[in-house]
PDB file of C-alpha atoms and ligand atoms in Angstrom:
ATOM      1  CA  MET A   1     -25.841 -26.104 -39.249  1.00 45.00           C
ATOM      2  CA  ASN A   2     -26.159 -29.292 -41.323  1.00 46.00           C
ATOM      3  CA  CYS A   3     -25.112 -29.121 -43.967  1.00 47.00           C
ATOM      4  CA  GLN A   4     -28.295 -30.256 -46.363  1.00 49.00           C
ATOM      5  CA  ASP A   5     -29.836 -27.931 -44.822  1.00 54.00           C
ATOM      6  CA  SER A   6     -30.788 -26.246 -47.672  1.00 62.00           C
ATOM      7  CA  ASP A   7     -30.415 -25.952 -51.282  1.00 78.00           C
ATOM      8  CA  THR A   8     -28.127 -27.721 -53.130  1.00 86.00           C
ATOM      9  CA  GLY A   9     -25.544 -27.943 -56.592  1.00 95.00           C
ATOM     10  CA  TRP A  10     -23.617 -25.621 -54.397  1.00 97.00           C
ATOM     11  CA  LEU A  11     -19.526 -26.338 -54.758  1.00 98.00           C
ATOM     12  CA  LEU A  12     -18.381 -25.160 -51.552  1.00 98.00           C
ATOM     13  CA  ARG A  13     -20.299 -23.985 -48.453  1.00 98.00           C
ATOM     14  CA  VAL A  14     -19.027 -21.788 -45.926  1.00 98.00           C
ATOM     15  CA  ARG A  15     -20.325 -22.161 -42.085  1.00 98.00           C
ATOM     16  CA  ASN A  16     -19.609 -19.350 -39.468  1.00 98.00           C
ATOM     17  CA  LEU A  17     -16.027 -19.591 -40.510  1.00 98.00           C
ATOM     18  CA  THR A  18     -13.774 -17.873 -38.270  1.00 98.00           C
ATOM     19  CA  LYS A  19      -9.428 -16.677 -38.071  1.00 98.00           C
ATOM     20  CA  ILE A  20      -8.525 -15.193 -34.349  1.00 97.00           C
ATOM     21  CA  TYR A  21      -4.966 -14.640 -33.890  1.00 97.00           C
ATOM     22  CA  GLY A  22      -3.661 -14.987 -30.284  1.00 95.00           C
ATOM     23  CA  GLU A  23      -5.887 -15.164 -27.153  1.00 88.00           C
ATOM     24  CA  PRO A  24      -9.242 -14.417 -27.782  1.00 86.00           C
ATOM     25  CA  ILE A  25     -12.000 -14.682 -24.975  1.00 91.00           C
ATOM     26  CA  ALA A  26     -15.725 -16.005 -25.458  1.00 90.00           C
ATOM     27  CA  THR A  27     -15.952 -11.701 -26.586  1.00 94.00           C
ATOM     28  CA  SER A  28     -13.647 -11.436 -28.926  1.00 94.00           C
ATOM     29  CA  VAL A  29     -16.088 -11.799 -32.070  1.00 95.00           C
ATOM     30  CA  GLN A  30     -19.048  -9.801 -29.780  1.00 95.00           C
ATOM     31  CA  TYR A  31     -16.933  -6.789 -30.079  1.00 95.00           C
ATOM     32  CA  THR A  32     -15.002  -6.309 -32.563  1.00 97.00           C
ATOM     33  CA  GLY A  33     -16.428  -6.101 -36.155  1.00 97.00           C
ATOM     34  CA  PRO A  34     -17.702  -2.637 -38.426  1.00 96.00           C
ATOM     35  CA  ARG A  35     -19.791  -1.566 -35.667  1.00 95.00           C
ATOM     36  CA  PHE A  36     -16.545  -0.625 -33.203  1.00 96.00           C
ATOM     37  CA  ASN A  37     -14.560  -0.156 -35.855  1.00 96.00           C
ATOM     38  CA  SER A  38     -12.119  -2.711 -34.978  1.00 97.00           C
ATOM     39  CA  ASN A  39     -10.761  -5.967 -35.532  1.00 97.00           C
ATOM     40  CA  ILE A  40      -8.311  -6.271 -32.229  1.00 97.00           C
ATOM     41  CA  CYS A  41     -10.104  -7.311 -29.321  1.00 95.00           C
ATOM     42  CA  PRO A  42     -10.404  -4.486 -26.235  1.00 94.00           C
ATOM     43  CA  GLU A  43      -9.623  -6.948 -23.514  1.00 92.00           C
ATOM     44  CA  THR A  44      -6.938  -9.092 -24.510  1.00 93.00           C
ATOM     45  CA  ASP A  45      -5.209  -7.835 -28.344  1.00 91.00           C
ATOM     46  CA  ALA A  46      -6.142 -10.516 -30.760  1.00 96.00           C
ATOM     47  CA  ILE A  47      -7.471  -9.993 -33.700  1.00 98.00           C
ATOM     48  CA  VAL A  48     -10.837 -11.168 -35.171  1.00 98.00           C
ATOM     49  CA  ALA A  49      -8.846 -12.105 -38.881  1.00 98.00           C
ATOM     50  CA  CYS A  50     -12.697 -13.151 -40.063  1.00 98.00           C
ATOM     51  CA  ALA A  51     -15.620 -14.243 -38.086  1.00 98.00           C
ATOM     52  CA  GLU A  52     -19.623 -15.350 -38.975  1.00 95.00           C
ATOM     53  CA  ILE A  53     -18.372 -15.952 -42.739  1.00 98.00           C
ATOM     54  CA  ASN A  54     -21.244 -17.310 -44.502  1.00 98.00           C
ATOM     55  CA  PHE A  55     -21.483 -18.371 -48.256  1.00 98.00           C
ATOM     56  CA  ASP A  56     -22.262 -20.926 -51.245  1.00 98.00           C
ATOM     57  CA  LEU A  57     -20.031 -20.873 -53.995  1.00 98.00           C
ATOM     58  CA  TYR A  58     -21.697 -22.606 -57.554  1.00 98.00           C
ATOM     59  CA  PRO A  59     -19.792 -24.466 -60.141  1.00 97.00           C
ATOM     60  CA  GLY A  60     -18.364 -22.253 -62.472  1.00 97.00           C
ATOM     61  CA  GLU A  61     -19.461 -18.920 -60.652  1.00 98.00           C
ATOM     62  CA  VAL A  62     -16.774 -16.364 -59.656  1.00 98.00           C
ATOM     63  CA  LEU A  63     -16.757 -14.787 -56.307  1.00 98.00           C
ATOM     64  CA  GLY A  64     -14.930 -11.511 -55.412  1.00 98.00           C
ATOM     65  CA  ILE A  65     -13.548 -10.271 -52.011  1.00 98.00           C
ATOM     66  CA  VAL A  66     -13.578  -6.432 -51.563  1.00 97.00           C
ATOM     67  CA  GLY A  67     -12.334  -4.605 -48.955  1.00 95.00           C
ATOM     68  CA  GLU A  68      -9.581  -2.498 -47.588  1.00 92.00           C
ATOM     69  CA  SER A  69      -6.352  -3.475 -46.478  1.00 94.00           C
ATOM     70  CA  GLY A  70      -6.445  -5.589 -43.856  1.00 97.00           C
ATOM     71  CA  SER A  71     -10.152  -6.292 -44.087  1.00 97.00           C
ATOM     72  CA  GLY A  72      -9.307  -9.988 -43.648  1.00 98.00           C
ATOM     73  CA  LYS A  73      -9.749 -11.133 -47.447  1.00 98.00           C
ATOM     74  CA  SER A  74      -6.534 -13.090 -47.134  1.00 98.00           C
ATOM     75  CA  THR A  75      -6.946 -14.310 -43.734  1.00 98.00           C
ATOM     76  CA  LEU A  76     -10.727 -16.032 -45.329  1.00 98.00           C
ATOM     77  CA  ILE A  77      -9.180 -17.911 -48.577  1.00 98.00           C
ATOM     78  CA  GLN A  78      -5.618 -18.924 -46.590  1.00 98.00           C
ATOM     79  CA  LEU A  79      -8.179 -20.518 -43.835  1.00 98.00           C
ATOM     80  CA  LEU A  80      -9.922 -22.494 -47.118  1.00 98.00           C
ATOM     81  CA  TYR A  81      -6.825 -23.276 -48.862  1.00 98.00           C
ATOM     82  CA  PHE A  82      -5.150 -24.803 -44.927  1.00 98.00           C
ATOM     83  CA  ASP A  83      -1.997 -22.159 -45.576  1.00 98.00           C
ATOM     84  CA  GLN A  84      -3.901 -21.220 -41.747  1.00 98.00           C
ATOM     85  CA  VAL A  85      -5.854 -23.567 -39.025  1.00 97.00           C
ATOM     86  CA  ALA A  86      -9.216 -21.934 -38.796  1.00 97.00           C
ATOM     87  CA  THR A  87     -10.070 -21.156 -35.237  1.00 97.00           C
ATOM     88  CA  ALA A  88     -13.673 -22.331 -36.196  1.00 97.00           C
ATOM     89  CA  GLY A  89     -16.321 -23.049 -38.683  1.00 98.00           C
ATOM     90  CA  GLU A  90     -17.106 -25.454 -40.784  1.00 98.00           C
ATOM     91  CA  VAL A  91     -16.259 -25.687 -44.618  1.00 98.00           C
ATOM     92  CA  TYR A  92     -18.128 -28.422 -47.347  1.00 98.00           C
ATOM     93  CA  LEU A  93     -17.321 -29.768 -50.905  1.00 97.00           C
ATOM     94  CA  SER A  94     -19.228 -30.772 -52.790  1.00 96.00           C
ATOM     95  CA  ALA A  95     -15.744 -33.048 -54.770  1.00 92.00           C
ATOM     96  CA  LEU A  96     -15.337 -34.458 -50.817  1.00 94.00           C
ATOM     97  CA  ASP A  97     -16.971 -37.179 -49.851  1.00 91.00           C
ATOM     98  CA  GLU A  98     -19.751 -36.159 -51.073  1.00 91.00           C
ATOM     99  CA  ALA A  99     -20.410 -32.946 -48.819  1.00 93.00           C
ATOM    100  CA  GLN A 100     -20.339 -34.915 -45.676  1.00 93.00           C
ATOM    101  CA  THR A 101     -17.206 -34.017 -44.277  1.00 96.00           C
ATOM    102  CA  ASN A 102     -16.271 -30.346 -42.753  1.00 98.00           C
ATOM    103  CA  LEU A 103     -12.714 -30.198 -43.648  1.00 98.00           C
ATOM    104  CA  LEU A 104     -11.337 -28.383 -41.447  1.00 98.00           C
ATOM    105  CA  THR A 105     -11.813 -31.506 -39.534  1.00 98.00           C
ATOM    106  CA  LEU A 106      -9.843 -33.803 -42.067  1.00 98.00           C
ATOM    107  CA  SER A 107      -6.273 -34.896 -41.352  1.00 97.00           C
ATOM    108  CA  ASN A 108      -3.445 -32.656 -42.239  1.00 97.00           C
ATOM    109  CA  GLN A 109      -2.752 -36.130 -45.114  1.00 96.00           C
ATOM    110  CA  ARG A 110      -6.188 -35.778 -46.761  1.00 97.00           C
ATOM    111  CA  LYS A 111      -6.391 -31.780 -45.744  1.00 97.00           C
ATOM    112  CA  ARG A 112      -3.270 -31.360 -48.404  1.00 96.00           C
ATOM    113  CA  HIS A 113      -4.785 -34.262 -50.878  1.00 96.00           C
ATOM    114  CA  ALA A 114      -8.174 -32.416 -51.434  1.00 97.00           C
ATOM    115  CA  ARG A 115      -5.746 -29.033 -51.644  1.00 96.00           C
ATOM    116  CA  ASN A 116      -3.756 -30.102 -54.379  1.00 96.00           C
ATOM    117  CA  THR A 117      -6.354 -32.045 -56.861  1.00 96.00           C
ATOM    118  CA  LEU A 118      -9.233 -29.956 -56.133  1.00 97.00           C
ATOM    119  CA  MET A 119      -8.046 -26.510 -55.282  1.00 98.00           C
ATOM    120  CA  GLY A 120      -5.119 -24.085 -56.383  1.00 98.00           C
ATOM    121  CA  MET A 121      -4.195 -19.862 -55.636  1.00 98.00           C
ATOM    122  CA  VAL A 122      -2.290 -17.551 -56.758  1.00 98.00           C
ATOM    123  CA  TYR A 123      -0.965 -15.430 -54.553  1.00 98.00           C
ATOM    124  CA  GLN A 124      -0.133 -11.405 -54.461  1.00 97.00           C
ATOM    125  CA  ASN A 125       3.674 -12.496 -54.036  1.00 97.00           C
ATOM    126  CA  PRO A 126       4.440 -15.171 -56.366  1.00 97.00           C
ATOM    127  CA  ARG A 127       7.397 -15.897 -54.204  1.00 97.00           C
ATOM    128  CA  ASP A 128       4.545 -17.296 -52.126  1.00 98.00           C
ATOM    129  CA  GLY A 129       3.477 -19.856 -54.768  1.00 98.00           C
ATOM    130  CA  LEU A 130       6.974 -21.013 -56.786  1.00 98.00           C
ATOM    131  CA  ASN A 131      10.066 -22.021 -55.283  1.00 98.00           C
ATOM    132  CA  PHE A 132      12.426 -19.907 -57.162  1.00 97.00           C
ATOM    133  CA  GLY A 133      14.776 -22.702 -56.672  1.00 97.00           C
ATOM    134  CA  PHE A 134      12.832 -25.164 -58.916  1.00 97.00           C
ATOM    135  CA  SER A 135      12.653 -23.959 -62.964  1.00 98.00           C
ATOM    136  CA  ALA A 136       9.286 -23.070 -64.183  1.00 98.00           C
ATOM    137  CA  GLY A 137       8.655 -26.806 -65.723  1.00 98.00           C
ATOM    138  CA  GLY A 138       9.627 -27.947 -61.890  1.00 98.00           C
ATOM    139  CA  ASN A 139       7.574 -25.906 -60.215  1.00 98.00           C
ATOM    140  CA  ILE A 140       4.411 -26.856 -62.234  1.00 98.00           C
ATOM    141  CA  ALA A 141       5.643 -30.128 -61.960  1.00 97.00           C
ATOM    142  CA  GLU A 142       5.697 -30.621 -58.007  1.00 96.00           C
ATOM    143  CA  LYS A 143       2.089 -30.054 -58.179  1.00 96.00           C
ATOM    144  CA  LEU A 144       1.189 -32.780 -60.216  1.00 97.00           C
ATOM    145  CA  LEU A 145       3.299 -34.840 -58.770  1.00 96.00           C
ATOM    146  CA  MET A 146       1.877 -33.584 -55.014  1.00 93.00           C
ATOM    147  CA  ALA A 147      -1.063 -35.253 -57.038  1.00 93.00           C
ATOM    148  CA  GLY A 148      -0.140 -38.659 -58.324  1.00 92.00           C
ATOM    149  CA  SER A 149       1.445 -38.722 -61.439  1.00 86.00           C
ATOM    150  CA  PHE A 150       4.842 -40.061 -61.544  1.00 87.00           C
ATOM    151  CA  HIS A 151       5.610 -40.157 -65.491  1.00 94.00           C
ATOM    152  CA  VAL A 152       7.667 -37.765 -66.084  1.00 94.00           C
ATOM    153  CA  GLY A 153       7.532 -37.519 -69.864  1.00 95.00           C
ATOM    154  CA  ARG A 154       3.923 -36.779 -69.488  1.00 96.00           C
ATOM    155  CA  ILE A 155       4.698 -34.343 -66.524  1.00 97.00           C
ATOM    156  CA  ARG A 156       6.980 -32.800 -69.068  1.00 97.00           C
ATOM    157  CA  GLU A 157       4.494 -32.687 -70.962  1.00 97.00           C
ATOM    158  CA  ARG A 158       1.271 -31.148 -69.039  1.00 98.00           C
ATOM    159  CA  ALA A 159       3.639 -28.309 -68.003  1.00 98.00           C
ATOM    160  CA  ALA A 160       4.986 -27.660 -71.360  1.00 98.00           C
ATOM    161  CA  TYR A 161       0.801 -27.233 -72.522  1.00 98.00           C
ATOM    162  CA  LEU A 162       0.280 -25.201 -69.077  1.00 98.00           C
ATOM    163  CA  LEU A 163       2.930 -22.640 -69.858  1.00 98.00           C
ATOM    164  CA  GLY A 164       1.754 -22.359 -73.342  1.00 97.00           C
ATOM    165  CA  LYS A 165      -1.778 -22.087 -71.986  1.00 97.00           C
ATOM    166  CA  THR A 166      -0.428 -19.455 -69.542  1.00 97.00           C
ATOM    167  CA  GLU A 167       1.400 -17.687 -72.812  1.00 96.00           C
ATOM    168  CA  VAL A 168       4.680 -18.386 -70.682  1.00 97.00           C
ATOM    169  CA  PRO A 169       7.401 -19.437 -74.237  1.00 97.00           C
ATOM    170  CA  VAL A 170       7.789 -23.172 -73.145  1.00 97.00           C
ATOM    171  CA  ALA A 171      11.225 -22.361 -74.178  1.00 97.00           C
ATOM    172  CA  ARG A 172      11.909 -20.850 -70.949  1.00 97.00           C
ATOM    173  CA  MET A 173      10.279 -24.177 -68.574  1.00 98.00           C
ATOM    174  CA  ASP A 174      14.029 -24.839 -67.635  1.00 98.00           C
ATOM    175  CA  HIS A 175      14.546 -21.163 -66.108  1.00 98.00           C
ATOM    176  CA  THR A 176      13.555 -20.532 -62.722  1.00 98.00           C
ATOM    177  CA  PRO A 177      11.216 -17.572 -61.638  1.00 97.00           C
ATOM    178  CA  SER A 178      13.486 -15.823 -60.551  1.00 97.00           C
ATOM    179  CA  THR A 179      14.747 -14.936 -64.613  1.00 97.00           C
ATOM    180  CA  PHE A 180      11.632 -14.599 -64.955  1.00 97.00           C
ATOM    181  CA  SER A 181       9.094 -10.334 -65.404  1.00 96.00           C
ATOM    182  CA  GLY A 182       6.354 -10.390 -62.589  1.00 97.00           C
ATOM    183  CA  GLY A 183       4.055 -10.720 -65.177  1.00 97.00           C
ATOM    184  CA  MET A 184       5.019 -14.249 -66.414  1.00 97.00           C
ATOM    185  CA  GLN A 185       5.894 -15.454 -62.430  1.00 98.00           C
ATOM    186  CA  GLN A 186       2.294 -14.704 -61.970  1.00 98.00           C
ATOM    187  CA  ARG A 187       1.530 -16.607 -65.278  1.00 98.00           C
ATOM    188  CA  VAL A 188       3.435 -19.575 -63.955  1.00 98.00           C
ATOM    189  CA  GLN A 189       1.937 -19.702 -60.750  1.00 98.00           C
ATOM    190  CA  ILE A 190      -1.435 -19.239 -62.797  1.00 98.00           C
ATOM    191  CA  SER A 191       0.233 -22.360 -64.605  1.00 98.00           C
ATOM    192  CA  LYS A 192       0.775 -24.238 -61.246  1.00 98.00           C
ATOM    193  CA  ALA A 193      -3.083 -23.649 -60.061  1.00 98.00           C
ATOM    194  CA  ILE A 194      -5.218 -25.045 -62.179  1.00 98.00           C
ATOM    195  CA  ALA A 195      -2.801 -28.206 -63.663  1.00 98.00           C
ATOM    196  CA  ASN A 196      -4.328 -30.600 -61.599  1.00 97.00           C
ATOM    197  CA  ASN A 197      -8.388 -29.130 -63.505  1.00 97.00           C
ATOM    198  CA  PRO A 198      -9.330 -28.214 -59.680  1.00 98.00           C
ATOM    199  CA  PRO A 199     -13.155 -26.978 -59.651  1.00 98.00           C
ATOM    200  CA  LEU A 200     -12.003 -24.121 -57.009  1.00 98.00           C
ATOM    201  CA  LEU A 201      -9.159 -22.014 -57.191  1.00 98.00           C
ATOM    202  CA  PHE A 202      -8.247 -19.066 -55.433  1.00 98.00           C
ATOM    203  CA  LEU A 203      -6.615 -15.401 -56.659  1.00 98.00           C
ATOM    204  CA  ASP A 204      -5.329 -12.841 -54.045  1.00 98.00           C
ATOM    205  CA  GLU A 205      -3.897  -9.306 -55.233  1.00 97.00           C
ATOM    206  CA  VAL A 206      -2.887 -11.400 -58.371  1.00 96.00           C
ATOM    207  CA  THR A 207      -2.157  -8.673 -60.207  1.00 95.00           C
ATOM    208  CA  SER A 208      -1.909  -5.367 -57.581  1.00 93.00           C
ATOM    209  CA  GLY A 209       2.183  -5.609 -58.162  1.00 90.00           C
ATOM    210  CA  LEU A 210       2.200  -5.056 -61.889  1.00 95.00           C
ATOM    211  CA  ASP A 211       2.722  -2.535 -64.025  1.00 93.00           C
ATOM    212  CA  VAL A 212      -1.123  -1.229 -65.385  1.00 91.00           C
ATOM    213  CA  SER A 213      -0.947  -2.077 -69.482  1.00 90.00           C
ATOM    214  CA  VAL A 214       0.805  -6.358 -67.599  1.00 95.00           C
ATOM    215  CA  GLN A 215      -2.615  -5.978 -64.663  1.00 96.00           C
ATOM    216  CA  ALA A 216      -4.937  -6.061 -68.024  1.00 95.00           C
ATOM    217  CA  ARG A 217      -3.358  -8.629 -69.622  1.00 96.00           C
ATOM    218  CA  VAL A 218      -3.461 -11.393 -66.513  1.00 97.00           C
ATOM    219  CA  LEU A 219      -7.138 -10.187 -66.300  1.00 97.00           C
ATOM    220  CA  ASP A 220      -7.640 -10.804 -69.262  1.00 97.00           C
ATOM    221  CA  LEU A 221      -5.795 -14.497 -68.797  1.00 97.00           C
ATOM    222  CA  ILE A 222      -7.441 -15.459 -66.542  1.00 98.00           C
ATOM    223  CA  ARG A 223     -11.293 -14.175 -67.651  1.00 98.00           C
ATOM    224  CA  GLN A 224     -10.647 -16.121 -70.286  1.00 98.00           C
ATOM    225  CA  LEU A 225      -9.170 -19.698 -68.344  1.00 97.00           C
ATOM    226  CA  GLN A 226     -12.207 -19.245 -66.253  1.00 98.00           C
ATOM    227  CA  ARG A 227     -14.604 -19.075 -68.963  1.00 97.00           C
ATOM    228  CA  GLU A 228     -12.748 -22.254 -71.016  1.00 97.00           C
ATOM    229  CA  LEU A 229     -11.967 -24.701 -67.450  1.00 97.00           C
ATOM    230  CA  GLY A 230     -15.616 -23.222 -66.263  1.00 97.00           C
ATOM    231  CA  VAL A 231     -13.555 -23.246 -62.470  1.00 98.00           C
ATOM    232  CA  SER A 232     -15.036 -21.602 -59.803  1.00 98.00           C
ATOM    233  CA  MET A 233     -13.129 -19.212 -58.321  1.00 98.00           C
ATOM    234  CA  ILE A 234     -12.986 -16.474 -55.569  1.00 98.00           C
ATOM    235  CA  VAL A 235     -11.408 -13.617 -56.674  1.00 98.00           C
ATOM    236  CA  VAL A 236      -9.101 -10.965 -54.078  1.00 98.00           C
ATOM    237  CA  SER A 237      -8.686  -7.533 -54.245  1.00 96.00           C
ATOM    238  CA  HIS A 238      -8.442  -4.437 -52.569  1.00 93.00           C
ATOM    239  CA  ASP A 239      -9.167  -2.590 -56.163  1.00 92.00           C
ATOM    240  CA  LEU A 240     -12.787  -2.967 -57.674  1.00 93.00           C
ATOM    241  CA  ALA A 241     -11.711  -2.351 -60.975  1.00 93.00           C
ATOM    242  CA  VAL A 242     -10.368  -5.313 -60.807  1.00 95.00           C
ATOM    243  CA  ILE A 243     -13.489  -7.188 -58.602  1.00 96.00           C
ATOM    244  CA  ARG A 244     -15.715  -5.658 -61.902  1.00 95.00           C
ATOM    245  CA  MET A 245     -14.060  -7.189 -64.351  1.00 96.00           C
ATOM    246  CA  LEU A 246     -13.971 -10.738 -62.609  1.00 98.00           C
ATOM    247  CA  THR A 247     -16.853 -12.063 -60.399  1.00 98.00           C
ATOM    248  CA  ASP A 248     -20.163 -12.652 -61.499  1.00 98.00           C
ATOM    249  CA  ARG A 249     -20.648 -12.066 -57.034  1.00 98.00           C
ATOM    250  CA  THR A 250     -19.123  -9.802 -54.537  1.00 98.00           C
ATOM    251  CA  MET A 251     -19.074 -10.152 -50.843  1.00 98.00           C
ATOM    252  CA  VAL A 252     -17.699  -6.824 -49.334  1.00 97.00           C
ATOM    253  CA  MET A 253     -15.264  -7.068 -46.052  1.00 98.00           C
ATOM    254  CA  LYS A 254     -14.925  -4.537 -43.109  1.00 97.00           C
ATOM    255  CA  ASN A 255     -13.126  -5.474 -39.912  1.00 98.00           C
ATOM    256  CA  GLY A 256     -13.009  -9.236 -40.135  1.00 98.00           C
ATOM    257  CA  ARG A 257     -17.035  -9.250 -41.541  1.00 98.00           C
ATOM    258  CA  ILE A 258     -18.991  -9.640 -44.259  1.00 98.00           C
ATOM    259  CA  VAL A 259     -20.405  -5.995 -44.255  1.00 97.00           C
ATOM    260  CA  GLU A 260     -22.585  -6.548 -47.792  1.00 97.00           C
ATOM    261  CA  SER A 261     -22.843  -8.992 -50.406  1.00 97.00           C
ATOM    262  CA  GLY A 262     -24.906  -9.031 -53.865  1.00 97.00           C
ATOM    263  CA  LEU A 263     -24.948  -9.751 -57.597  1.00 98.00           C
ATOM    264  CA  THR A 264     -21.047  -7.564 -58.670  1.00 98.00           C
ATOM    265  CA  ASP A 265     -23.288  -4.881 -61.136  1.00 97.00           C
ATOM    266  CA  GLN A 266     -26.043  -4.409 -58.685  1.00 97.00           C
ATOM    267  CA  ILE A 267     -22.915  -3.703 -55.548  1.00 96.00           C
ATOM    268  CA  LEU A 268     -21.365  -1.465 -58.508  1.00 96.00           C
ATOM    269  CA  GLN A 269     -24.668   0.244 -59.217  1.00 96.00           C
ATOM    270  CA  ASP A 270     -27.060   0.282 -56.412  1.00 96.00           C
ATOM    271  CA  PRO A 271     -24.547  -0.123 -53.128  1.00 95.00           C
ATOM    272  CA  GLN A 272     -26.278   0.059 -49.399  1.00 95.00           C
ATOM    273  CA  HIS A 273     -23.765   0.086 -46.944  1.00 94.00           C
ATOM    274  CA  ALA A 274     -22.201   3.377 -45.791  1.00 93.00           C
ATOM    275  CA  TYR A 275     -18.768   1.818 -46.837  1.00 92.00           C
ATOM    276  CA  THR A 276     -19.346   0.488 -50.134  1.00 94.00           C
ATOM    277  CA  GLN A 277     -20.469   3.608 -51.079  1.00 94.00           C
ATOM    278  CA  LEU A 278     -17.338   4.592 -50.052  1.00 92.00           C
ATOM    279  CA  LEU A 279     -15.384   1.873 -52.342  1.00 90.00           C
ATOM    280  CA  VAL A 280     -17.556   2.934 -55.360  1.00 93.00           C
ATOM    281  CA  SER A 281     -17.338   6.353 -55.445  1.00 91.00           C
ATOM    282  CA  SER A 282     -13.466   6.196 -55.453  1.00 84.00           C
ATOM    283  CA  LEU A 283     -13.797   4.307 -58.553  1.00 80.00           C
ATOM    284  CA  LEU A 284     -15.594   7.664 -60.539  1.00 67.00           C
TER     285      LEU A 284
HETATM  286  P1  ADP B   1      -6.408  -8.260 -46.064  1.00 74.66           P
HETATM  287  O1  ADP B   1      -5.869  -9.271 -46.632  1.00 74.66           O
HETATM  288  O2  ADP B   1      -7.810  -7.788 -46.629  1.00 74.66           O
HETATM  289  O3  ADP B   1      -5.165  -6.961 -46.136  1.00 74.66           O
HETATM  290  P2  ADP B   1      -5.332  -9.579 -44.242  1.00 74.66           P
HETATM  291  O4  ADP B   1      -6.290 -11.560 -44.062  1.00 74.66           O
HETATM  292  O5  ADP B   1      -4.235 -10.150 -44.438  1.00 74.66           O
HETATM  293  O6  ADP B   1      -6.496  -9.058 -44.140  1.00 74.66           O
HETATM  294  O7  ADP B   1      -5.631  -9.802 -42.232  1.00 74.66           O
HETATM  295  C1  ADP B   1      -6.617  -9.485 -41.782  1.00 74.66           C
HETATM  296  C2  ADP B   1      -5.644  -8.933 -40.347  1.00 74.66           C
HETATM  297  O8  ADP B   1      -5.106 -10.144 -39.315  1.00 74.66           O
HETATM  298  C3  ADP B   1      -5.245  -7.606 -40.005  1.00 74.66           C
HETATM  299  O9  ADP B   1      -5.361  -7.609 -38.838  1.00 74.66           O
HETATM  300  C4  ADP B   1      -3.589  -8.467 -40.067  1.00 74.66           C
HETATM  301  O10 ADP B   1      -3.160  -7.719 -39.478  1.00 74.66           O
HETATM  302  C5  ADP B   1      -4.052  -9.971 -39.323  1.00 74.66           C
HETATM  303  N1  ADP B   1      -2.880 -10.998 -40.080  1.00 74.66           N
HETATM  304  C6  ADP B   1      -2.618 -11.040 -40.772  1.00 74.66           C
HETATM  305  N2  ADP B   1      -2.138 -12.566 -40.914  1.00 74.66           N
HETATM  306  C7  ADP B   1      -1.687 -12.395 -39.257  1.00 74.66           C
HETATM  307  C8  ADP B   1      -0.640 -13.192 -38.665  1.00 74.66           C
HETATM  308  N3  ADP B   1      -0.358 -14.165 -39.522  1.00 74.66           N
HETATM  309  N4  ADP B   1      -0.172 -12.969 -37.571  1.00 74.66           N
HETATM  310  C9  ADP B   1      -0.994 -12.016 -36.962  1.00 74.66           C
HETATM  311  N5  ADP B   1      -2.013 -11.528 -37.444  1.00 74.66           N
HETATM  312  C10 ADP B   1      -2.258 -11.531 -38.446  1.00 74.66           C
HETATM  313 MG1   MG B   2      -4.676  -9.494 -48.205  1.00 74.66          MG
END
């Protein structure tokens, strides 16, 4: 697939993205997936966490990925954020080398730079996204430093601004996240993720560990920031209520594959795949 084959205007283009944990063989992809109701290669026990993943994401668009636990949602965004190394595939960002370079082939140094300047990630578990040995401000400063900001005063000012923006009391800037509530920890992660104004954000089950009332407030904040910043987002959740609230378009995953995709409203109103119908019926 040449990245310039078809329509333009996209921010992120993903082609044939695949991740296999363990020993793959030539038929691992062929003999796994929804048809077999399994992501485990019958010959080698390798796990085909995701395969044959194709989609484009447009500027300002919010794309949801929904599916049951183990369907490959986290792996998919971890591949894009370079937390995991892909087994195969092509990924292009319009903001990098004018979309001429497959991101998966970048040197580690260039991957780090791309991840720090063009992307942000908010993890389900705040300990995956924050260093609990640093203060809240220190965690944000880390992301700013990685993108080349070195002026201490300006870094502190920006960290305070971001904490305010995500409704974390600025007076808590020098406290460590371990002294924060779960909702506040997620807000600090969001501050860090948007610190360098990246065009692309990944959110992985960011409200799953929170009380329902806190969940609603964090979801509101995400929606508000998305509108204000115009950032593109990929929102991973097993919860269709979260997907309904945040996303424009949705991909449904099962056994490491996309089984259905379309406008979120359409998927909720008229799900085509039996598995999606089951998910939607559980929402009612
Ligand atoms: P989801 O986020 O949808 O729950 P994951 O992407 O976490 O799914 O997992 C997809 C599949 O890959 C699961 O079968 C899971 O057990 C497996 N998996 C995830 N991470 C690893 C890993 N680091 N090593 C081996 N298998 C993994
Ligand atoms: Mg997950």
